[in-house]
Amino acid sequence: MRLSDCHNIADFRRLAKQRLPWPVFDYIDGAADDELTKSRNTTAFDDVDLVPDVLAGVETIDTSLTVMGRKSALPLILSPTALQRVFHWQGERAVARAAQKFNLWFGISSLATVSIEEIGAMGDNPKMFQLYVHKDKGLNRSMIERCQAAKFDAIALTVDTIVGGKRERCLRSGFSSPPRFTPSSLLSYALKPRWALDYVFREKFALPNLDTHVSAGTGEAMSIQRYFTEMLDQSLDWKMAAQIREEWGGTFCLKGVMSVADARRAVEIGADAIMISNHGGRQLDGSRAPFDQVREIADAVGGQIEIICDGGVRRGTHVLKAMASGATCASGGRLYLYALAAAGQPGVERAITILKEEIERDMKLMGVTSVDQLTRERLRWR
Ligand SMILES: Cc1cc2nc3c(=O)[nH]c(=O)nc-3n(C[C@H](O)[C@H](O)[C@H](O)COP(=O)(O)O)c2cc1C
């Protein structure tokens, strides 16, 4: 299978599986416990049907919109994800360049393998920094100050990762960062020589110490396992979220809100946006799908805050369904991560092109010429 054989996100997943050592693939693809939530995040879209209008004159359509004060060419955000240079040596640079090319929001993780400053200096497409809250307040402050200096457009505070989820595939396949060399993991790397050679010769084994942000702030090398168990601040509450918003002073998004009550609180503390998200099913298994929660949250706070439906998106129709339900736009991680892992920047660009073409084609087939015409009258729940 090659890049030219990829015609949808599921194809990129297959190619990534073919090219990655299994511990690395399982880190991307895996989720918490029985992975029920991960699978529901996508199948939730199947419970709703689109009702098209015809004869609508769709020769020219406009897929663009304004999200969190910045223009985006598509109603799709590239959600922040950790450790991208482990998946492909081009890592965040490839995803950021692709986002720049298509003029999309790019989210960089607290656990990125490229610096805030480097991403900040790349292009003028909108960029958000995803913040985890650490016990070390100095580290939080330094990340916020670096984002201010690098002129990031928004901070997304992740609130669903108060403890790490139990990702059983990772426990079984032994994913760790930096990699631990066991007979089984060595075999998995040896069986994927292209990945292994890139990792050894291009990365020189040097990357995954969280050295870009976390260790730069603490002066201490850190494994991802230790990071989740020792560094995150479990006392994080609404008061602290409000303080972080104040400290940042710019566009502020809460990532991981799932309930109406929390969406209302997000409005109260002055957040500009929420990402309805369960972290791609990687945290609380059994959590509802983001798409299932869009309607009630939009009914409660729509118009007061922007609502991003994050997770499970694999098709253009998923984006349209999320928007017609009441979301401002959609976002996702694996939709570009499989492509990054499979083929670097050309992979990410092809994945975005496929989703862009699906969104455009499906809007035309729905008889809508702009995204604000996507309303609930266009949907029927089964
Ligand atoms: C491999 C991987 C790493 C992730 N790392 C982070 C992270 O560092 N911070 C964060 O807030 N979310 C992280 N996420 C969650 C994504 O931002 C997003 O919420 C999730 O991918 C949405 O689900 P989807 O993959 O089905 O689109 C990660 C997701 C994946 C798959």
GROMACS .gro file of C-alpha atoms and ligand atoms in nm:
model
  413
    1MET     CA    1   0.000   0.000   0.000
    2ARG     CA    2   0.128   0.348  -0.090
    3LEU     CA    3   0.025   0.707  -0.027
    4SER     CA    4  -0.152   0.720  -0.364
    5ASP     CA    5  -0.371   0.429  -0.244
    6CYS     CA    6  -0.512   0.642   0.039
    7HIS     CA    7  -0.859   0.774  -0.044
    8ASN     CA    8  -0.998   0.824   0.304
    9ILE     CA    9  -0.878   0.846   0.665
   10ALA     CA   10  -0.925   0.471   0.719
   11ASP     CA   11  -0.675   0.410   0.436
   12PHE     CA   12  -0.418   0.632   0.612
   13ARG     CA   13  -0.474   0.429   0.927
   14ARG     CA   14  -0.396   0.108   0.736
   15LEU     CA   15  -0.081   0.261   0.585
   16ALA     CA   16   0.032   0.391   0.925
   17LYS     CA   17  -0.017   0.044   1.071
   18GLN     CA   18   0.193  -0.100   0.792
   19ARG     CA   19   0.477   0.149   0.844
   20LEU     CA   20   0.499   0.197   1.222
   21PRO     CA   21   0.645  -0.029   1.490
   22TRP     CA   22   0.343  -0.164   1.678
   23PRO     CA   23   0.408   0.019   2.009
   24VAL     CA   24   0.404   0.352   1.820
   25PHE     CA   25   0.094   0.264   1.617
   26ASP     CA   26  -0.085   0.153   1.934
   27TYR     CA   27  -0.002   0.483   2.103
   28ILE     CA   28  -0.177   0.674   1.824
   29ASP     CA   29  -0.462   0.435   1.758
   30GLY     CA   30  -0.526   0.307   2.108
   31ALA     CA   31  -0.761   0.449   2.370
   32ALA     CA   32  -0.868   0.383   2.728
   33ASP     CA   33  -0.998   0.056   2.876
   34ASP     CA   34  -1.230  -0.123   2.629
   35GLU     CA   35  -1.203   0.162   2.376
   36LEU     CA   36  -1.585   0.192   2.367
   37THR     CA   37  -1.576   0.569   2.370
   38LYS     CA   38  -1.321   0.588   2.093
   39SER     CA   39  -1.538   0.382   1.865
   40ARG     CA   40  -1.862   0.560   1.968
   41ASN     CA   41  -1.700   0.898   1.891
   42THR     CA   42  -1.718   0.803   1.522
   43THR     CA   43  -2.028   0.582   1.508
   44ALA     CA   44  -2.231   0.859   1.680
   45PHE     CA   45  -2.236   1.037   1.345
   46ASP     CA   46  -2.419   0.738   1.191
   47ASP     CA   47  -2.725   0.795   1.409
   48VAL     CA   48  -2.808   1.107   1.213
   49ASP     CA   49  -2.905   1.139   0.849
   50LEU     CA   50  -2.852   1.438   0.625
   51VAL     CA   51  -3.153   1.571   0.435
   52PRO     CA   52  -3.034   1.741   0.116
   53ASP     CA   53  -3.203   2.021  -0.078
   54VAL     CA   54  -3.161   2.020  -0.454
   55LEU     CA   55  -3.162   2.276  -0.736
   56ALA     CA   56  -2.983   2.522  -0.510
   57GLY     CA   57  -2.729   2.666  -0.757
   58VAL     CA   58  -2.407   2.544  -0.595
   59GLU     CA   59  -2.151   2.636  -0.858
   60THR     CA   60  -1.970   2.860  -0.609
   61ILE     CA   61  -1.950   2.769  -0.243
   62ASP     CA   62  -1.763   2.910   0.055
   63THR     CA   63  -1.626   2.670   0.316
   64SER     CA   64  -1.454   2.939   0.523
   65LEU     CA   65  -1.558   3.079   0.860
   66THR     CA   66  -1.423   3.275   1.155
   67VAL     CA   67  -1.329   3.067   1.460
   68MET     CA   68  -1.198   3.227   1.779
   69GLY     CA   69  -1.152   3.553   1.593
   70ARG     CA   70  -0.943   3.412   1.309
   71LYS     CA   71  -1.044   3.320   0.958
   72SER     CA   72  -1.013   2.950   0.873
   73ALA     CA   73  -1.049   2.811   0.521
   74LEU     CA   74  -1.239   2.505   0.647
   75PRO     CA   75  -1.457   2.432   0.951
   76LEU     CA   76  -1.187   2.195   1.078
   77ILE     CA   77  -0.918   2.244   1.344
   78LEU     CA   78  -0.608   2.022   1.373
   79SER     CA   79  -0.625   1.933   1.743
   80PRO     CA   80  -0.308   1.934   1.952
   81THR     CA   81  -0.137   1.596   1.989
   82ALA     CA   82   0.178   1.493   2.172
   83LEU     CA   83   0.513   1.358   2.051
   84GLN     CA   84   0.463   1.391   1.675
   85ARG     CA   85   0.830   1.343   1.589
   86VAL     CA   86   0.806   0.993   1.734
   87PHE     CA   87   0.545   0.910   1.469
   88HIS     CA   88   0.737   1.063   1.179
   89TRP     CA   89   1.067   1.249   1.184
   90GLN     CA   90   0.900   1.562   1.034
   91GLY     CA   91   0.661   1.572   1.331
   92GLU     CA   92   0.487   1.898   1.422
   93ARG     CA   93   0.676   2.082   1.147
   94ALA     CA   94   0.492   1.879   0.882
   95VAL     CA   95   0.151   1.931   1.040
   96ALA     CA   96   0.212   2.303   1.101
   97ARG     CA   97   0.326   2.356   0.740
   98ALA     CA   98   0.022   2.171   0.606
   99ALA     CA   99  -0.206   2.382   0.832
  100GLN     CA  100  -0.032   2.692   0.700
  101LYS     CA  101  -0.078   2.582   0.339
  102PHE     CA  102  -0.454   2.525   0.385
  103ASN     CA  103  -0.498   2.815   0.630
  104LEU     CA  104  -0.630   2.606   0.918
  105TRP     CA  105  -0.594   2.632   1.295
  106PHE     CA  106  -0.297   2.429   1.416
  107GLY     CA  107  -0.286   2.310   1.777
  108ILE     CA  108   0.050   2.243   1.939
  109SER     CA  109   0.061   2.024   2.250
  110SER     CA  110   0.235   2.093   2.582
  111LEU     CA  111   0.409   1.765   2.496
  112ALA     CA  112   0.516   1.869   2.147
  113THR     CA  113   0.858   1.777   2.013
  114VAL     CA  114   0.910   2.115   1.842
  115SER     CA  115   0.935   2.442   2.031
  116ILE     CA  116   0.663   2.703   2.082
  117GLU     CA  117   0.894   2.961   1.926
  118GLU     CA  118   0.957   2.761   1.609
  119ILE     CA  119   0.585   2.700   1.552
  120GLY     CA  120   0.501   3.061   1.638
  121ALA     CA  121   0.738   3.183   1.366
  122MET     CA  122   0.582   2.957   1.100
  123GLY     CA  123   0.330   3.127   0.872
  124ASP     CA  124   0.033   3.341   0.961
  125ASN     CA  125  -0.236   3.076   0.992
  126PRO     CA  126  -0.407   3.067   1.335
  127LYS     CA  127  -0.229   2.870   1.608
  128MET     CA  128  -0.333   2.752   1.952
  129PHE     CA  129  -0.116   2.621   2.230
  130GLN     CA  130  -0.260   2.336   2.437
  131LEU     CA  131  -0.175   2.379   2.802
  132TYR     CA  132  -0.160   2.111   3.068
  133VAL     CA  133  -0.159   2.247   3.422
  134HIS     CA  134   0.145   2.138   3.621
  135LYS     CA  135   0.206   2.142   3.994
  136ASP     CA  136   0.506   2.356   3.907
  137LYS     CA  137   0.345   2.700   3.868
  138GLY     CA  138   0.667   2.841   3.725
  139LEU     CA  139   0.646   2.591   3.441
  140ASN     CA  140   0.285   2.694   3.364
  141ARG     CA  141   0.386   3.060   3.371
  142SER     CA  142   0.686   3.005   3.146
  143MET     CA  143   0.471   2.824   2.887
  144ILE     CA  144   0.214   3.105   2.889
  145GLU     CA  145   0.484   3.371   2.859
  146ARG     CA  146   0.649   3.186   2.571
  147CYS     CA  147   0.311   3.171   2.392
  148GLN     CA  148   0.260   3.542   2.449
  149ALA     CA  149   0.605   3.622   2.310
  150ALA     CA  150   0.548   3.389   2.011
  151LYS     CA  151   0.212   3.559   1.948
  152PHE     CA  152  -0.007   3.252   1.962
  153ASP     CA  153  -0.372   3.320   1.877
  154ALA     CA  154  -0.525   3.110   2.155
  155ILE     CA  155  -0.456   2.884   2.449
  156ALA     CA  156  -0.659   2.566   2.490
  157LEU     CA  157  -0.653   2.448   2.850
  158THR     CA  158  -0.701   2.070   2.856
  159VAL     CA  159  -0.928   1.975   3.146
  160ASP     CA  160  -0.995   1.606   3.085
  161THR     CA  161  -0.649   1.477   3.173
  162ILE     CA  162  -0.642   1.524   3.547
  163VAL     CA  163  -0.497   1.172   3.557
  164GLY     CA  164  -0.375   0.966   3.262
  165GLY     CA  165  -0.628   0.721   3.110
  166LYS     CA  166  -0.558   0.347   3.124
  167ARG     CA  167  -0.444   0.276   2.771
  168GLU     CA  168  -0.421  -0.099   2.774
  169ARG     CA  169  -0.279  -0.138   2.425
  170CYS     CA  170   0.015   0.079   2.531
  171LEU     CA  171   0.059  -0.129   2.847
  172ARG     CA  172   0.068  -0.445   2.637
  173SER     CA  173   0.286  -0.323   2.354
  174GLY     CA  174   0.514  -0.129   2.587
  175PHE     CA  175   0.503   0.217   2.430
  176SER     CA  176   0.719   0.450   2.628
  177SER     CA  177   0.891   0.777   2.563
  178PRO     CA  178   1.188   0.767   2.548
  179PRO     CA  179   1.157   0.415   2.399
  180ARG     CA  180   1.246   0.123   2.623
  181PHE     CA  181   1.436  -0.146   2.446
  182THR     CA  182   1.301  -0.491   2.523
  183PRO     CA  183   1.334  -0.797   2.296
  184SER     CA  184   0.976  -0.742   2.178
  185SER     CA  185   1.013  -0.368   2.113
  186LEU     CA  186   1.348  -0.422   1.938
  187LEU     CA  187   1.177  -0.677   1.714
  188SER     CA  188   0.897  -0.429   1.636
  189TYR     CA  189   1.152  -0.163   1.537
  190ALA     CA  190   1.361  -0.406   1.334
  191LEU     CA  191   1.052  -0.509   1.139
  192LYS     CA  192   0.991  -0.144   1.038
  193PRO     CA  193   1.338  -0.046   0.914
  194ARG     CA  194   1.224   0.276   0.744
  195TRP     CA  195   1.089   0.416   1.071
  196ALA     CA  196   1.386   0.281   1.267
  197LEU     CA  197   1.646   0.433   1.031
  198ASP     CA  198   1.473   0.773   1.039
  199TYR     CA  199   1.455   0.754   1.414
  200VAL     CA  200   1.822   0.662   1.456
  201PHE     CA  201   1.980   0.876   1.183
  202ARG     CA  202   1.750   1.178   1.167
  203GLU     CA  203   1.651   1.197   1.532
  204LYS     CA  204   1.964   1.039   1.680
  205PHE     CA  205   1.747   0.884   1.954
  206ALA     CA  206   1.733   1.233   2.096
  207LEU     CA  207   1.378   1.347   2.085
  208PRO     CA  208   1.131   1.219   2.332
  209ASN     CA  209   1.251   1.367   2.658
  210LEU     CA  210   0.979   1.630   2.656
  211ASP     CA  211   1.280   1.854   2.629
  212THR     CA  212   1.111   2.118   2.416
  213HIS     CA  213   0.868   2.252   2.675
  214VAL     CA  214   0.857   2.055   2.995
  215SER     CA  215   1.226   1.995   3.052
  216ALA     CA  216   1.308   2.341   2.917
  217GLY     CA  217   1.091   2.477   3.198
  218THR     CA  218   1.207   2.244   3.471
  219GLY     CA  219   1.567   2.178   3.366
  220GLU     CA  220   1.498   1.808   3.413
  221ALA     CA  221   1.471   1.527   3.159
  222MET     CA  222   1.133   1.363   3.190
  223SER     CA  223   0.967   1.049   3.057
  224ILE     CA  224   0.604   1.069   2.952
  225GLN     CA  225   0.506   0.813   3.214
  226ARG     CA  226   0.657   1.020   3.495
  227TYR     CA  227   0.503   1.331   3.348
  228PHE     CA  228   0.147   1.205   3.387
  229THR     CA  229   0.193   1.047   3.727
  230GLU     CA  230   0.402   1.316   3.894
  231MET     CA  231   0.372   1.650   3.724
  232LEU     CA  232   0.008   1.728   3.650
  233ASP     CA  233  -0.189   1.924   3.909
  234GLN     CA  234  -0.496   1.732   4.023
  235SER     CA  235  -0.618   2.027   4.226
  236LEU     CA  236  -0.705   2.209   3.901
  237ASP     CA  237  -1.048   2.370   3.942
  238TRP     CA  238  -1.263   2.650   3.796
  239LYS     CA  239  -1.084   2.914   4.002
  240MET     CA  240  -0.747   2.809   3.862
  241ALA     CA  241  -0.887   2.792   3.509
  242ALA     CA  242  -1.012   3.151   3.548
  243GLN     CA  243  -0.670   3.258   3.680
  244ILE     CA  244  -0.495   3.099   3.383
  245ARG     CA  245  -0.732   3.279   3.148
  246GLU     CA  246  -0.644   3.609   3.323
  247GLU     CA  247  -0.274   3.537   3.314
  248TRP     CA  248  -0.288   3.457   2.942
  249GLY     CA  249  -0.514   3.752   2.862
  250GLY     CA  250  -0.591   3.637   2.506
  251THR     CA  251  -0.839   3.406   2.335
  252PHE     CA  252  -0.908   3.120   2.571
  253CYS     CA  253  -1.056   2.776   2.503
  254LEU     CA  254  -1.139   2.492   2.742
  255LYS     CA  255  -1.065   2.155   2.587
  256GLY     CA  256  -1.248   1.854   2.727
  257VAL     CA  257  -1.582   2.000   2.838
  258MET     CA  258  -1.863   1.744   2.806
  259SER     CA  259  -2.155   1.860   3.023
  260VAL     CA  260  -2.402   2.145   2.991
  261ALA     CA  261  -2.321   2.256   3.346
  262ASP     CA  262  -1.951   2.285   3.263
  263ALA     CA  263  -2.025   2.464   2.936
  264ARG     CA  264  -2.221   2.722   3.139
  265ARG     CA  265  -1.928   2.761   3.379
  266ALA     CA  266  -1.695   2.808   3.085
  267VAL     CA  267  -1.915   3.100   2.975
  268GLU     CA  268  -1.907   3.239   3.332
  269ILE     CA  269  -1.527   3.245   3.348
  270GLY     CA  270  -1.516   3.425   3.014
  271ALA     CA  271  -1.385   3.145   2.791
  272ASP     CA  272  -1.418   3.222   2.420
  273ALA     CA  273  -1.461   2.861   2.313
  274ILE     CA  274  -1.502   2.507   2.438
  275MET     CA  275  -1.390   2.190   2.271
  276ILE     CA  276  -1.649   1.924   2.347
  277SER     CA  277  -1.404   1.641   2.376
  278ASN     CA  278  -1.321   1.318   2.556
  279HIS     CA  279  -0.958   1.325   2.436
  280GLY     CA  280  -1.031   1.086   2.151
  281GLY     CA  281  -1.151   0.820   2.399
  282ARG     CA  282  -0.809   0.809   2.562
  283GLN     CA  283  -0.926   0.912   2.908
  284LEU     CA  284  -1.270   0.817   3.049
  285ASP     CA  285  -1.397   0.512   2.865
  286GLY     CA  286  -1.777   0.513   2.868
  287SER     CA  287  -1.784   0.890   2.828
  288ARG     CA  288  -2.044   1.011   2.577
  289ALA     CA  289  -1.932   1.101   2.227
  290PRO     CA  290  -1.868   1.471   2.163
  291PHE     CA  291  -2.114   1.470   1.871
  292ASP     CA  292  -2.388   1.327   2.099
  293GLN     CA  293  -2.339   1.625   2.333
  294VAL     CA  294  -2.336   1.903   2.074
  295ARG     CA  295  -2.713   1.957   2.062
  296GLU     CA  296  -2.778   2.001   2.431
  297ILE     CA  297  -2.470   2.215   2.484
  298ALA     CA  298  -2.552   2.432   2.181
  299ASP     CA  299  -2.910   2.474   2.308
  300ALA     CA  300  -2.778   2.586   2.647
  301VAL     CA  301  -2.487   2.816   2.554
  302GLY     CA  302  -2.486   2.854   2.175
  303GLY     CA  303  -2.431   3.218   2.083
  304GLN     CA  304  -2.248   3.286   2.411
  305ILE     CA  305  -1.939   3.077   2.338
  306GLU     CA  306  -1.796   2.897   2.037
  307ILE     CA  307  -1.843   2.521   2.036
  308ILE     CA  308  -1.590   2.291   1.874
  309CYS     CA  309  -1.689   1.926   1.829
  310ASP     CA  310  -1.361   1.739   1.885
  311GLY     CA  311  -1.310   1.371   1.811
  312GLY     CA  312  -1.425   1.085   1.593
  313VAL     CA  313  -1.425   1.294   1.274
  314ARG     CA  314  -1.316   1.083   0.978
  315ARG     CA  315  -1.536   1.218   0.697
  316GLY     CA  316  -1.652   1.547   0.547
  317THR     CA  317  -2.011   1.451   0.635
  318HIS     CA  318  -1.907   1.426   1.001
  319VAL     CA  319  -1.797   1.789   0.991
  320LEU     CA  320  -2.126   1.892   0.828
  321LYS     CA  321  -2.332   1.696   1.081
  322ALA     CA  322  -2.144   1.853   1.374
  323MET     CA  323  -2.206   2.202   1.237
  324ALA     CA  324  -2.570   2.137   1.154
  325SER     CA  325  -2.619   2.013   1.513
  326GLY     CA  326  -2.496   2.344   1.651
  327ALA     CA  327  -2.115   2.331   1.661
  328THR     CA  328  -1.912   2.624   1.530
  329CYS     CA  329  -1.676   2.374   1.366
  330ALA     CA  330  -1.516   2.033   1.417
  331SER     CA  331  -1.166   1.922   1.511
  332GLY     CA  332  -0.962   1.606   1.529
  333GLY     CA  333  -0.630   1.441   1.600
  334ARG     CA  334  -0.610   1.100   1.438
  335LEU     CA  335  -0.753   1.233   1.112
  336TYR     CA  336  -0.412   1.387   1.042
  337LEU     CA  337  -0.193   1.172   1.272
  338TYR     CA  338  -0.243   0.852   1.074
  339ALA     CA  339  -0.142   1.046   0.762
  340LEU     CA  340   0.161   1.202   0.933
  341ALA     CA  341   0.277   0.862   1.053
  342ALA     CA  342   0.214   0.709   0.711
  343ALA     CA  343   0.390   0.969   0.496
  344GLY     CA  344   0.499   1.290   0.671
  345GLN     CA  345   0.396   1.627   0.528
  346PRO     CA  346   0.273   1.490   0.191
  347GLY     CA  347   0.054   1.252   0.389
  348VAL     CA  348  -0.097   1.528   0.604
  349GLU     CA  349  -0.157   1.742   0.296
  350ARG     CA  350  -0.328   1.455   0.118
  351ALA     CA  351  -0.549   1.384   0.422
  352ILE     CA  352  -0.653   1.749   0.445
  353THR     CA  353  -0.715   1.761   0.069
  354ILE     CA  354  -0.939   1.455   0.091
  355LEU     CA  355  -1.140   1.604   0.379
  356LYS     CA  356  -1.158   1.943   0.202
  357GLU     CA  357  -1.290   1.778  -0.115
  358GLU     CA  358  -1.540   1.575   0.086
  359ILE     CA  359  -1.665   1.889   0.266
  360GLU     CA  360  -1.699   2.075  -0.065
  361ARG     CA  361  -1.865   1.786  -0.247
  362ASP     CA  362  -2.101   1.714   0.041
  363MET     CA  363  -2.201   2.079   0.078
  364LYS     CA  364  -2.290   2.085  -0.291
  365LEU     CA  365  -2.483   1.761  -0.259
  366MET     CA  366  -2.665   1.908   0.042
  367GLY     CA  367  -2.755   2.220  -0.157
  368VAL     CA  368  -2.570   2.464   0.072
  369THR     CA  369  -2.331   2.733  -0.048
  370SER     CA  370  -2.192   2.849   0.287
  371VAL     CA  371  -2.137   2.680   0.621
  372ASP     CA  372  -2.389   2.902   0.804
  373GLN     CA  373  -2.665   2.733   0.601
  374LEU     CA  374  -2.597   2.409   0.789
  375THR     CA  375  -2.880   2.405   1.039
  376ARG     CA  376  -3.070   2.140   1.229
  377GLU     CA  377  -3.349   2.133   0.970
  378ARG     CA  378  -3.096   1.951   0.753
  379LEU     CA  379  -3.072   1.660   1.000
  380ARG     CA  380  -3.299   1.374   1.107
  381TRP     CA  381  -3.214   1.154   1.405
  382ARG     CA  382  -3.296   0.789   1.348
  383LIG     C1  383  -0.167   1.025   1.982
  383LIG     C2  384  -0.250   1.132   2.045
  383LIG     C3  385  -0.190   1.225   2.129
  383LIG     C4  386  -0.266   1.326   2.188
  383LIG     N1  387  -0.204   1.419   2.266
  383LIG     C5  388  -0.277   1.519   2.321
  383LIG     C6  389  -0.214   1.619   2.400
  383LIG     O1  390  -0.093   1.620   2.418
  383LIG     N2  391  -0.293   1.715   2.454
  383LIG     C7  392  -0.429   1.719   2.435
  383LIG     O2  393  -0.497   1.807   2.486
  383LIG     N3  394  -0.490   1.625   2.360
  383LIG     C8  395  -0.418   1.527   2.302
  383LIG     N4  396  -0.481   1.433   2.225
  383LIG     C9  397  -0.626   1.444   2.200
  383LIG    C10  398  -0.653   1.527   2.074
  383LIG     O3  399  -0.625   1.662   2.095
  383LIG    C11  400  -0.801   1.516   2.034
  383LIG     O4  401  -0.880   1.554   2.142
  383LIG    C12  402  -0.838   1.375   1.991
  383LIG     O5  403  -0.738   1.324   1.904
  383LIG    C13  404  -0.973   1.376   1.920
  383LIG     O6  405  -1.008   1.248   1.880
  383LIG     P1  406  -0.976   1.189   1.734
  383LIG     O7  407  -0.837   1.140   1.738
  383LIG     O8  408  -1.077   1.084   1.716
  383LIG     O9  409  -0.993   1.303   1.636
  383LIG    C14  410  -0.406   1.332   2.165
  383LIG    C15  411  -0.466   1.239   2.079
  383LIG    C16  412  -0.390   1.140   2.019
  383LIG    C17  413  -0.458   1.043   1.926
   0.00000   0.00000   0.00000
